[in-house]
Amino acid sequence: MRFLFRRLTFYIVAAFAAITLNFFIPRMMVGDPVQLMFAQFQGRLDPRAMESLKETFGFVQGPLLQQYITYLTNLFQGNFGLSVSSFPVPVIELIGPSLAWTVRLIGFSTILAFIIGTILGVFAAWRRGGGIDNIFLPIASVVGAFPFFWIAMVVLYLFGLVWKWFPIGHAYDVSMQVDWGNPTFLSSVVQHSLMPLCTIIITAIGGWMLGMRNNMIGVLSQDYVTMAQAKGLSDRRVMLVYAARNAILPSLTGFAMSLGFVVGGALVVELVFAYPGMGYTLLRAVQGRDYPLMQAVFLVITLAVLAANFAADIMYVLLDPRAR
Amino acid sequence: MGQEKQIRMTTALEPAKTTRSEPRLALPGWMRTILGNRKATIGLLILLMFLLVAIFAPVIAPGEPNKMVGRPHERPSAEHIFGTSRQGQDIFTQIVQGTRSSLIVGFGTGTIIIFLCIIIGVTSGFVGGVVDEVLSLITNVFLILPGLPLIIVVAGWVEQPGPATVMLVLSLTSWAFGARVLRSQTLVLRNSDFVAAARTSGEPTWRIVLFEILPNMTSLVASSWIGAVIFVILTEATLSFVGLGNPNAVTWGTTLYWAQNNQALLTGAWWTFVPPGVCIALIGFALTMINYGIDEITNPRLTVEKSEKE
């Protein structure tokens, strides 16, 4: 419990750091951010939108501290401001649906990639120099070298355009009504998500596998594994209960570093497939210079990553009695 | 674990002692170790090829890379070996000349990042106490914040990010991983006997750090540096791809950006996006191979011994 409490404290600090960065990034720019922001919208921006922009970012009169407090108050009231590109829709309303799509897509594919990668890593280490080691490891290194979004482009080109196996773009057939009880709608959602899903799994699997393989190799040389084998326990039991359970712990600790990377890649994958998630929204916001939306998307992504890490910590506690 | 590392390090020091008596052999010995590893050799050869292309770019593919030299979306032919873009630009010229900027941004930023890593990581590990706690906290926060969205948001505020801005943003956001790795190695070394000996013999701190600790982390620094270069090359391409670079610059990422924006996929112009992707991957693959090589040389447990297999 103390472990979880300590981690939670850290995540709160990290969240606060992200919120503060979010406040300072516009102010670190050369020149006046208000001027910059307004100059880019010259003539195209509703005066009311300018007012709300000012308000959201705390660009009020007064010293920096006062601006910071205004900004924090707005944030805690759930006031992320109004979107500039689709004024006057509150940013939060634009984020809601896209967050749901992203959590489903990236959440599902990351968990699948973690499980498949870890299992492959266990077998690769168990039979070092064997089939999995010799086939998957080189493939993983080659795939890992390509930019994620490029793999997405190739998948889209081959499976979507040349062979036409899957529909391209969007999360479901846009001619349909959103109705989760309707099996036709559900199958449309599944069909649309298969290409991005597989792309994220293909790109993320290698890292987990390599990490797990190297952890396993370390654990397999431990005395207790030799002892377990000497006792005549079955290979399966030694491999899974003795070695893998211990080897997975560093993987869960490494989750933090890898997750940020995987999510970053997955967001760009969304752009390639025009999948209406957070990544697509973020990049549209950047291209349309929709600053309130951009800042809010960054915050929400960060908070989601922190939450996922906390989930990994809970898993860690469940697997490692020492942390309890 | 720590003890094992210690033992490895002392054994690794022995050949160094013998070469020290014959300083002229030091460099070839170091080269021979790397070239004795198959993975590292393959990586170095590919890297060398790209370096030559970068140096001789104006000779290999002369001409203005953004000039219209053919019809739009021409297939690869003898005249345009990688075909042409929607604007009728020669893709081969863009790739060859893009090699230079991609390598400069990659290795330049990677070097800045590794300096930040050394300064922050070694200080944190060596000084300890409150300094360590504060630096570790900052490092961990930067580690957990999703890097690419942060970079995108920062770059989004700059109206037209040039290479210098991109380099700056990437260095400020990407040092955390290396800093953490170097910090833990510094911790191990700080508590080792030879550092204790240097301390008792009255060596000043800067000397201990520069001449006792850093030389013993050379392989770790090298692999962190290579890791940073890979990361920067991939991220720079991603930034250009999403339109946060200068669209008129010639980099592999910009070629991909135009391929995406000009519907190259829909029109089937695969030659506009395959070459830049393959180049990025080849560089990444080469650097990863060098890193695996360094790993195998310094951590023999990762390679399969032939006797063990039989």
XYZ file of C-alpha atoms in Angstrom:
634
model
C 0.000 0.000 0.000
C 2.826 2.375 0.834
C 4.294 1.661 -2.570
C 1.049 2.556 -4.314
C 0.688 5.675 -2.216
C 4.191 6.794 -3.134
C 3.518 6.181 -6.813
C 0.228 8.078 -6.623
C 2.010 11.045 -5.061
C 4.510 10.952 -7.914
C 1.751 10.896 -10.532
C 0.117 13.901 -8.899
C 3.452 15.735 -9.059
C 3.848 14.690 -12.708
C 0.317 15.829 -13.538
C 1.017 19.139 -11.875
C 4.247 19.475 -13.858
C 2.328 18.864 -17.084
C -0.290 21.444 -16.125
C 2.429 23.955 -15.310
C 4.331 23.218 -18.534
C 1.083 23.772 -20.360
C 0.867 27.188 -18.744
C 4.457 28.184 -19.448
C 4.918 26.857 -23.000
C 2.960 29.706 -24.608
C 4.796 32.190 -22.397
C 8.240 30.853 -23.303
C 7.776 31.771 -26.935
C 9.777 34.616 -28.341
C 7.596 37.659 -28.310
C 4.172 38.097 -26.834
C 2.082 34.921 -27.100
C -1.141 36.912 -27.111
C 0.075 38.923 -30.062
C 1.296 35.778 -31.800
C -1.975 34.016 -31.272
C -4.056 36.945 -32.394
C -1.849 37.807 -35.327
C -2.377 34.356 -36.743
C -6.115 34.719 -36.627
C -6.235 38.250 -37.908
C -9.504 39.067 -39.550
C -10.753 35.515 -39.196
C -11.453 35.527 -35.511
C -14.579 36.512 -33.713
C -13.789 39.206 -31.092
C -15.630 37.042 -28.563
C -13.302 34.161 -29.432
C -10.310 36.391 -28.724
C -11.754 37.282 -25.353
C -12.311 33.663 -24.474
C -8.813 32.754 -25.665
C -7.367 35.372 -23.374
C -9.452 34.146 -20.504
C -8.678 30.448 -20.941
C -4.955 30.940 -20.989
C -5.104 33.341 -18.094
C -3.725 36.162 -20.202
C -5.413 38.593 -17.892
C -3.885 41.745 -16.540
C -1.657 41.305 -13.576
C 1.489 39.508 -12.501
C 2.373 36.007 -13.651
C 1.266 34.432 -10.385
C -2.202 35.864 -10.729
C -2.413 34.603 -14.331
C -1.338 31.177 -13.130
C -4.036 31.105 -10.466
C -6.681 32.152 -12.992
C -5.505 29.383 -15.296
C -5.589 26.772 -12.519
C -9.049 27.824 -11.371
C -10.377 27.503 -14.913
C -8.799 24.098 -15.243
C -10.195 22.677 -12.030
C -13.623 23.888 -12.992
C -13.257 21.781 -16.112
C -13.113 24.911 -18.202
C -10.675 24.148 -21.009
C -11.963 27.040 -23.036
C -13.672 27.276 -26.389
C -12.359 25.842 -29.612
C -11.106 28.380 -32.113
C -11.573 26.326 -35.259
C -15.141 25.397 -34.382
C -16.076 28.404 -32.254
C -17.948 28.515 -29.867
C -17.938 24.773 -29.089
C -16.281 24.101 -25.733
C -13.033 22.189 -26.190
C -14.165 19.563 -23.728
C -17.066 18.584 -25.989
C -14.711 18.014 -28.917
C -12.366 15.915 -26.794
C -14.965 13.594 -25.268
C -15.800 11.430 -28.313
C -12.246 11.362 -29.635
C -10.945 10.275 -26.228
C -13.364 7.353 -26.254
C -12.139 6.221 -29.700
C -8.507 6.522 -28.654
C -8.914 4.688 -25.356
C -10.605 1.830 -27.165
C -8.090 1.682 -30.011
C -4.798 2.400 -28.244
C -5.806 0.777 -24.964
C -6.842 -2.458 -26.602
C -3.869 -2.645 -28.967
C -1.323 -1.754 -26.275
C -2.602 -4.432 -23.916
C -2.662 -7.001 -26.731
C 0.850 -6.038 -27.849
C 2.106 -6.264 -24.265
C 0.632 -9.735 -23.750
C 1.738 -11.172 -27.110
C 5.178 -9.555 -26.886
C 5.758 -10.779 -23.353
C 4.746 -14.345 -24.204
C 6.995 -14.368 -27.268
C 9.842 -12.964 -25.143
C 9.414 -15.756 -22.581
C 9.666 -18.436 -25.266
C 12.525 -16.672 -27.055
C 14.584 -16.650 -23.852
C 13.582 -20.190 -22.886
C 14.885 -21.582 -26.169
C 17.643 -19.133 -26.844
C 18.838 -19.445 -30.428
C 15.644 -21.369 -31.241
C 12.865 -20.654 -33.714
C 11.286 -17.610 -32.071
C 14.686 -16.119 -31.307
C 15.863 -16.516 -34.886
C 12.674 -15.497 -36.697
C 10.907 -12.890 -34.573
C 13.902 -11.055 -33.170
C 15.333 -9.942 -36.538
C 11.812 -9.096 -37.777
C 11.202 -7.054 -34.639
C 14.466 -5.134 -35.082
C 13.684 -4.383 -38.722
C 10.094 -3.292 -38.036
C 11.206 -1.254 -35.023
C 13.530 0.766 -37.235
C 10.690 2.094 -39.418
C 8.757 5.136 -38.238
C 5.370 4.006 -36.869
C 3.461 6.249 -39.223
C 5.315 4.834 -42.213
C 4.262 1.286 -41.335
C 0.740 2.686 -41.120
C 1.070 4.185 -44.615
C 2.235 0.867 -46.059
C -0.549 -1.069 -44.300
C -3.114 1.444 -45.562
C -1.705 1.299 -49.078
C -1.557 -2.493 -49.327
C -4.603 -3.640 -47.356
C -6.818 -0.627 -47.901
C -6.066 0.482 -51.445
C -4.366 -2.270 -53.417
C -6.149 -5.308 -52.023
C -9.163 -3.417 -50.618
C -9.576 -5.808 -47.658
C -10.579 -3.126 -45.189
C -12.414 0.174 -45.415
C -10.164 3.243 -45.278
C -10.575 6.238 -42.998
C -12.830 7.062 -40.068
C -13.925 4.810 -37.201
C -17.151 3.510 -38.756
C -19.165 3.788 -41.939
C -20.213 7.448 -41.846
C -23.529 6.706 -43.548
C -24.573 4.779 -40.417
C -26.121 6.033 -37.212
C -24.050 5.611 -34.047
C -25.864 2.772 -32.305
C -23.790 0.422 -30.182
C -26.648 -2.102 -29.933
C -26.747 -2.548 -33.685
C -24.601 -5.492 -34.845
C -24.075 -3.977 -38.307
C -22.710 -0.838 -36.689
C -20.470 -2.875 -34.386
C -19.068 -4.872 -37.272
C -18.404 -1.632 -39.129
C -16.493 -0.312 -36.098
C -14.451 -3.511 -35.906
C -13.681 -3.469 -39.624
C -12.553 0.140 -39.499
C -10.367 -0.420 -36.478
C -8.544 -3.530 -37.729
C -5.871 -1.765 -39.782
C -4.857 0.809 -37.130
C -5.117 -1.875 -34.447
C -2.795 -4.259 -36.265
C -0.368 -1.444 -37.098
C -0.012 -0.436 -33.447
C 0.371 -4.067 -32.369
C 3.020 -4.751 -35.028
C 5.020 -1.677 -34.067
C 4.763 -2.096 -30.294
C 5.257 -5.840 -29.975
C 9.005 -5.873 -30.656
C 9.955 -3.664 -27.734
C 8.015 -5.704 -25.185
C 9.379 -8.934 -26.611
C 12.999 -7.784 -26.550
C 12.671 -6.434 -23.022
C 11.036 -9.585 -21.725
C 13.604 -11.768 -23.466
C 16.516 -9.965 -21.839
C 14.864 -9.989 -18.397
C 14.202 -13.712 -18.756
C 17.816 -14.414 -19.674
C 18.876 -12.636 -16.507
C 16.377 -14.519 -14.333
C 17.131 -17.911 -15.901
C 20.704 -17.732 -14.648
C 19.495 -17.295 -11.043
C 20.069 -20.069 -8.520
C 16.403 -20.545 -7.680
C 15.646 -21.425 -11.301
C 18.417 -24.026 -11.320
C 17.084 -25.283 -7.993
C 13.557 -25.568 -9.381
C 14.867 -27.553 -12.317
C 16.952 -29.753 -10.009
C 13.847 -30.543 -7.993
C 12.429 -32.024 -11.165
C 9.621 -29.534 -11.664
C 8.063 -29.525 -15.110
C 9.585 -27.177 -17.695
C 6.314 -25.333 -18.014
C 6.152 -24.657 -14.296
C 9.761 -23.481 -14.087
C 9.348 -21.277 -17.141
C 6.063 -19.626 -16.184
C 5.835 -19.664 -12.396
C 9.509 -19.339 -11.477
C 11.145 -17.425 -14.286
C 8.458 -15.462 -16.151
C 6.688 -14.169 -13.063
C 9.915 -12.580 -11.856
C 11.093 -11.470 -15.265
C 7.877 -9.560 -15.942
C 8.485 -7.155 -13.049
C 11.069 -4.958 -14.847
C 8.742 -4.945 -17.879
C 5.987 -3.443 -15.750
C 8.424 -0.880 -14.349
C 9.534 -0.082 -17.884
C 5.899 0.398 -18.847
C 6.162 4.074 -17.942
C 8.907 4.821 -20.437
C 7.501 2.667 -23.193
C 3.910 3.782 -22.865
C 4.637 7.426 -23.603
C 6.545 6.330 -26.698
C 3.873 3.889 -27.863
C 1.088 6.424 -27.347
C 3.059 9.056 -29.242
C 3.478 6.704 -32.188
C -0.124 5.559 -32.039
C -1.361 9.153 -32.200
C 0.379 9.660 -35.540
C -0.947 6.303 -36.740
C -4.425 7.729 -36.139
C -3.589 10.626 -38.448
C -2.641 8.272 -41.293
C -5.872 6.294 -40.957
C -7.934 9.453 -40.333
C -9.174 7.700 -37.200
C -11.117 10.290 -35.174
C -9.168 9.885 -31.926
C -6.984 12.155 -29.812
C -4.006 12.054 -32.174
C -6.101 13.077 -35.135
C -7.698 15.850 -33.057
C -4.298 17.053 -31.782
C -2.785 17.255 -35.245
C -5.876 18.912 -36.720
C -5.696 21.398 -33.838
C -2.026 22.110 -34.544
C -2.639 22.555 -38.259
C -5.623 24.809 -37.606
C -3.724 26.713 -34.874
C -6.515 25.871 -32.447
C -4.447 26.515 -29.313
C -7.077 25.831 -26.629
C -7.868 22.467 -28.222
C -4.169 21.655 -28.658
C -3.317 22.388 -25.033
C -6.321 20.488 -23.711
C -5.568 17.413 -25.840
C -2.001 17.364 -24.521
C -3.237 17.537 -20.930
C -5.811 14.797 -21.404
C -3.304 12.500 -23.139
C -0.836 13.059 -20.307
C -3.417 12.332 -17.641
C -4.466 9.168 -19.487
C -0.844 7.991 -19.660
C -0.421 8.652 -15.937
C -3.577 6.680 -15.189
C -2.361 3.765 -17.313
C 0.911 3.799 -15.419
C -0.900 3.653 -12.135
C -2.762 0.616 -13.441
C 0.612 -0.973 -14.254
C 1.732 -0.245 -10.678
C -1.318 -2.025 -9.300
C -0.451 -5.027 -11.480
C 3.079 -4.867 -10.095
C 1.803 -5.031 -6.531
C -0.407 -7.976 -7.408
C 2.561 -9.866 -8.863
C 5.274 -8.911 -6.371
C 4.460 -9.580 -2.722
C 7.484 -7.508 -1.644
C 5.749 -4.348 -2.827
C 2.712 -4.944 -0.623
C 23.890 -7.928 -9.911
C 26.072 -5.021 -8.818
C 28.863 -7.341 -7.859
C 28.748 -9.048 -11.200
C 29.082 -5.716 -12.941
C 32.047 -4.899 -10.764
C 33.800 -8.117 -11.709
C 33.146 -7.525 -15.365
C 34.532 -4.072 -15.122
C 37.758 -5.127 -13.480
C 38.318 -7.783 -16.094
C 37.539 -5.262 -18.781
C 40.169 -2.990 -17.338
C 42.962 -5.483 -17.742
C 43.435 -5.326 -21.498
C 43.262 -1.551 -21.216
C 46.291 -1.656 -18.967
C 48.298 -3.630 -21.465
C 47.417 -1.242 -24.269
C 48.361 1.697 -22.132
C 51.984 0.584 -22.231
C 51.791 0.631 -26.034
C 49.660 3.707 -26.726
C 49.942 3.403 -30.502
C 47.994 0.138 -30.441
C 45.120 1.561 -28.372
C 42.967 2.709 -31.299
C 43.367 -0.358 -33.515
C 42.606 -2.560 -30.499
C 39.366 -0.697 -29.885
C 38.514 -0.833 -33.589
C 39.329 -4.526 -33.751
C 36.914 -5.292 -30.902
C 34.080 -3.561 -32.713
C 34.929 -4.971 -36.130
C 35.183 -8.433 -34.562
C 31.446 -8.207 -33.882
C 29.337 -9.050 -36.918
C 26.351 -6.884 -35.973
C 28.476 -3.813 -35.280
C 30.324 -4.250 -38.580
C 27.103 -4.468 -40.604
C 25.802 -1.361 -38.841
C 28.993 0.588 -39.416
C 29.059 -0.310 -43.124
C 25.481 0.926 -43.684
C 26.204 4.072 -41.698
C 29.356 4.707 -43.709
C 27.339 4.437 -46.917
C 24.903 7.121 -45.714
C 27.778 9.328 -44.566
C 29.322 9.129 -48.034
C 25.964 9.959 -49.627
C 25.589 12.947 -47.284
C 29.089 14.229 -48.026
C 28.908 13.782 -51.786
C 25.217 14.672 -52.169
C 25.770 17.519 -54.668
C 27.876 15.163 -56.824
C 25.532 12.164 -56.679
C 22.333 14.085 -57.340
C 23.076 17.601 -58.551
C 20.326 20.116 -59.043
C 17.597 21.851 -57.143
C 15.569 19.204 -55.235
C 12.340 21.209 -55.260
C 12.493 22.070 -58.979
C 9.936 20.632 -61.348
C 11.893 18.343 -63.656
C 9.264 15.960 -64.951
C 5.564 15.221 -65.186
C 3.625 14.704 -61.911
C 3.845 11.232 -60.341
C 6.089 9.643 -62.939
C 6.912 6.017 -62.202
C 10.553 5.143 -61.472
C 12.516 5.074 -64.718
C 16.103 5.350 -65.943
C 15.757 9.117 -65.942
C 14.177 9.398 -62.477
C 15.191 6.259 -60.618
C 12.794 6.918 -57.700
C 10.160 8.554 -59.918
C 8.729 12.032 -59.417
C 6.414 13.672 -56.899
C 3.038 15.286 -57.567
C 4.923 18.530 -58.280
C 7.183 16.720 -60.747
C 10.209 16.879 -58.447
C 12.845 14.173 -58.655
C 12.451 11.954 -55.566
C 16.009 10.613 -55.849
C 17.464 14.133 -55.632
C 15.269 14.866 -52.609
C 16.354 11.671 -50.858
C 20.067 12.161 -51.525
C 20.062 15.794 -50.449
C 17.731 15.022 -47.541
C 20.310 12.573 -46.210
C 22.536 15.465 -45.263
C 19.963 17.370 -43.212
C 18.591 14.222 -41.586
C 22.071 13.148 -40.472
C 23.039 16.629 -39.278
C 19.845 17.018 -37.242
C 20.116 13.434 -35.955
C 23.738 13.413 -34.869
C 23.766 17.090 -33.842
C 20.739 16.808 -31.581
C 21.832 13.369 -30.352
C 25.104 14.929 -29.233
C 23.380 17.779 -27.404
C 21.092 15.255 -25.726
C 23.969 13.047 -24.569
C 25.741 16.072 -23.052
C 22.562 16.939 -21.128
C 22.294 13.288 -20.049
C 25.871 13.232 -18.774
C 25.552 16.537 -16.934
C 22.229 15.685 -15.300
C 22.712 11.943 -14.811
C 26.275 11.997 -13.494
C 25.651 15.006 -11.240
C 22.559 13.343 -9.841
C 24.284 10.029 -9.214
C 27.577 11.414 -7.951
C 26.451 14.291 -5.739
C 23.529 12.425 -4.188
C 21.376 13.868 -1.411
C 18.841 16.593 -2.124
C 20.386 17.400 -5.513
C 19.872 13.785 -6.560
C 16.306 13.748 -5.317
C 15.346 16.904 -7.163
C 17.098 15.910 -10.400
C 15.660 12.383 -10.223
C 12.179 13.751 -9.738
C 12.539 16.037 -12.764
C 13.992 13.151 -14.782
C 11.152 10.829 -13.830
C 8.534 13.429 -14.637
C 10.043 14.002 -18.087
C 10.229 10.242 -18.586
C 6.580 9.702 -17.908
C 5.205 12.675 -19.849
C 4.393 11.455 -23.372
C 7.244 12.936 -25.410
C 5.760 13.272 -28.867
C 2.566 15.121 -27.838
C 4.718 17.477 -25.746
C 7.059 18.105 -28.679
C 4.093 18.623 -31.003
C 2.510 21.160 -28.655
C 5.756 23.098 -28.211
C 6.470 23.059 -31.943
C 2.845 24.020 -32.593
C 3.389 27.362 -30.901
C 6.288 28.237 -33.175
C 4.973 29.606 -36.423
C 7.528 28.075 -38.777
C 9.983 25.891 -36.862
C 13.394 25.829 -38.544
C 15.969 23.080 -37.987
C 17.491 24.964 -35.048
C 14.139 25.208 -33.233
C 13.394 21.547 -33.878
C 16.817 20.600 -32.503
C 16.287 22.750 -29.425
C 12.826 21.359 -28.702
C 13.991 17.778 -29.188
C 17.006 18.204 -26.905
C 15.020 19.827 -24.127
C 12.382 17.100 -24.101
C 14.347 13.917 -24.807
C 17.231 13.729 -22.316
C 15.439 11.920 -19.498
C 15.948 8.289 -20.496
C 19.713 8.574 -20.970
C 20.083 10.650 -17.811
C 18.423 7.914 -15.797
C 20.604 5.168 -17.264
C 23.803 7.151 -16.659
C 22.707 8.056 -13.135
C 22.339 4.432 -12.060
C 25.713 3.523 -13.559
C 27.317 6.482 -11.754
C 25.807 5.218 -8.500
C 27.422 1.812 -9.026
C 30.796 3.334 -9.867
C 30.697 5.895 -7.069
C 30.636 3.111 -4.505
C 33.421 1.129 -6.148
C 36.848 0.594 -4.618
C 38.834 2.519 -7.176
C 36.763 5.667 -6.675
C 37.169 5.293 -2.915
C 40.921 4.951 -3.506
C 40.989 8.058 -5.667
C 39.084 9.953 -2.988
C 41.427 8.947 -0.196
C 44.431 9.876 -2.292
C 42.947 13.354 -2.480
C 41.878 13.598 -6.118
C 39.615 16.580 -6.721
C 35.975 15.816 -7.550
C 36.128 17.039 -11.146
C 39.106 14.724 -11.737
C 37.300 11.745 -10.244
C 34.278 12.394 -12.445
C 36.217 13.060 -15.651
C 39.016 10.514 -15.315
C 37.700 7.773 -13.058
C 33.964 7.587 -13.620
C 33.312 8.723 -17.208
C 35.946 6.500 -18.881
C 34.356 3.513 -17.170
C 30.966 4.311 -18.689
C 32.212 4.806 -22.265
C 30.193 1.955 -23.726
C 27.055 3.057 -21.897
C 27.496 6.668 -23.031
C 28.106 5.462 -26.593
C 24.980 3.324 -26.680
C 22.877 6.083 -25.080
C 24.189 8.491 -27.687
C 23.299 6.122 -30.521
C 19.880 5.568 -28.954
C 19.341 9.330 -28.849
C 20.354 9.702 -32.506
C 17.858 6.997 -33.553
C 15.135 8.685 -31.527
C 15.872 12.105 -33.005
C 15.928 10.875 -36.614
C 12.562 9.130 -36.129
C 10.998 12.036 -34.254
C 12.263 14.660 -36.665
C 10.741 12.679 -39.533
C 7.489 12.396 -37.576
C 7.399 16.148 -36.904
C 7.991 16.978 -40.556
C 5.402 14.382 -41.504
C 2.671 15.956 -39.407
C 3.522 19.334 -40.912
C 5.500 20.857 -38.059
C 8.699 21.239 -40.030
C 9.493 23.677 -42.776
C 7.559 22.264 -45.763
C 10.095 23.772 -48.177
C 13.094 22.177 -46.487
C 14.489 19.017 -48.013
C 14.379 16.187 -45.486
C 13.085 12.631 -45.605
C 10.207 13.677 -43.355
C 9.144 16.485 -45.711
C 9.113 14.113 -48.680
C 6.757 11.905 -46.647
C 4.676 14.948 -45.682
C 4.133 15.853 -49.320
C 3.382 12.238 -50.186
C 0.618 12.208 -47.563
C -0.704 15.659 -48.479
C -0.751 14.994 -52.193
C -2.748 11.789 -51.821
C 0.167 9.711 -53.077
C -1.427 6.690 -51.409
C -4.770 7.114 -53.135
C -3.155 7.570 -56.526
C -0.896 4.583 -55.951
C 2.359 6.572 -56.132
C 4.196 4.240 -53.767
C 7.587 5.486 -54.946
C 7.051 8.792 -53.186
C 6.801 7.267 -49.702
C 8.746 3.997 -49.891
C 12.283 5.424 -50.413
C 12.272 7.939 -47.512
C 10.793 5.354 -45.137
C 13.341 2.747 -46.153
C 16.183 5.252 -45.671
C 14.999 6.191 -42.173
C 14.656 2.509 -41.326
C 18.077 1.633 -42.753
C 19.773 4.321 -40.659
C 17.791 3.213 -37.611
C 18.624 -0.432 -38.313
C 22.333 0.346 -38.764
C 22.493 2.301 -35.508
C 20.532 -0.398 -33.652
C 22.964 -3.027 -34.958
C 25.915 -0.961 -33.689
C 24.145 -0.714 -30.344
C 23.534 -4.479 -30.212
C 27.194 -4.936 -31.057
C 28.283 -2.702 -28.168
C 25.833 -4.571 -25.935
C 27.215 -7.949 -26.912
C 30.824 -6.865 -26.484
C 30.204 -5.498 -22.995
C 27.589 -8.039 -21.871
C 28.596 -11.466 -23.176
C 25.621 -13.139 -21.490
C 23.349 -11.826 -24.258
C 25.043 -13.920 -26.953
C 24.538 -17.641 -27.217
C 27.682 -19.591 -26.703
C 28.008 -22.394 -29.200
C 28.830 -24.978 -26.539
C 25.689 -24.094 -24.621
C 23.516 -24.652 -27.679
C 24.792 -28.189 -28.214
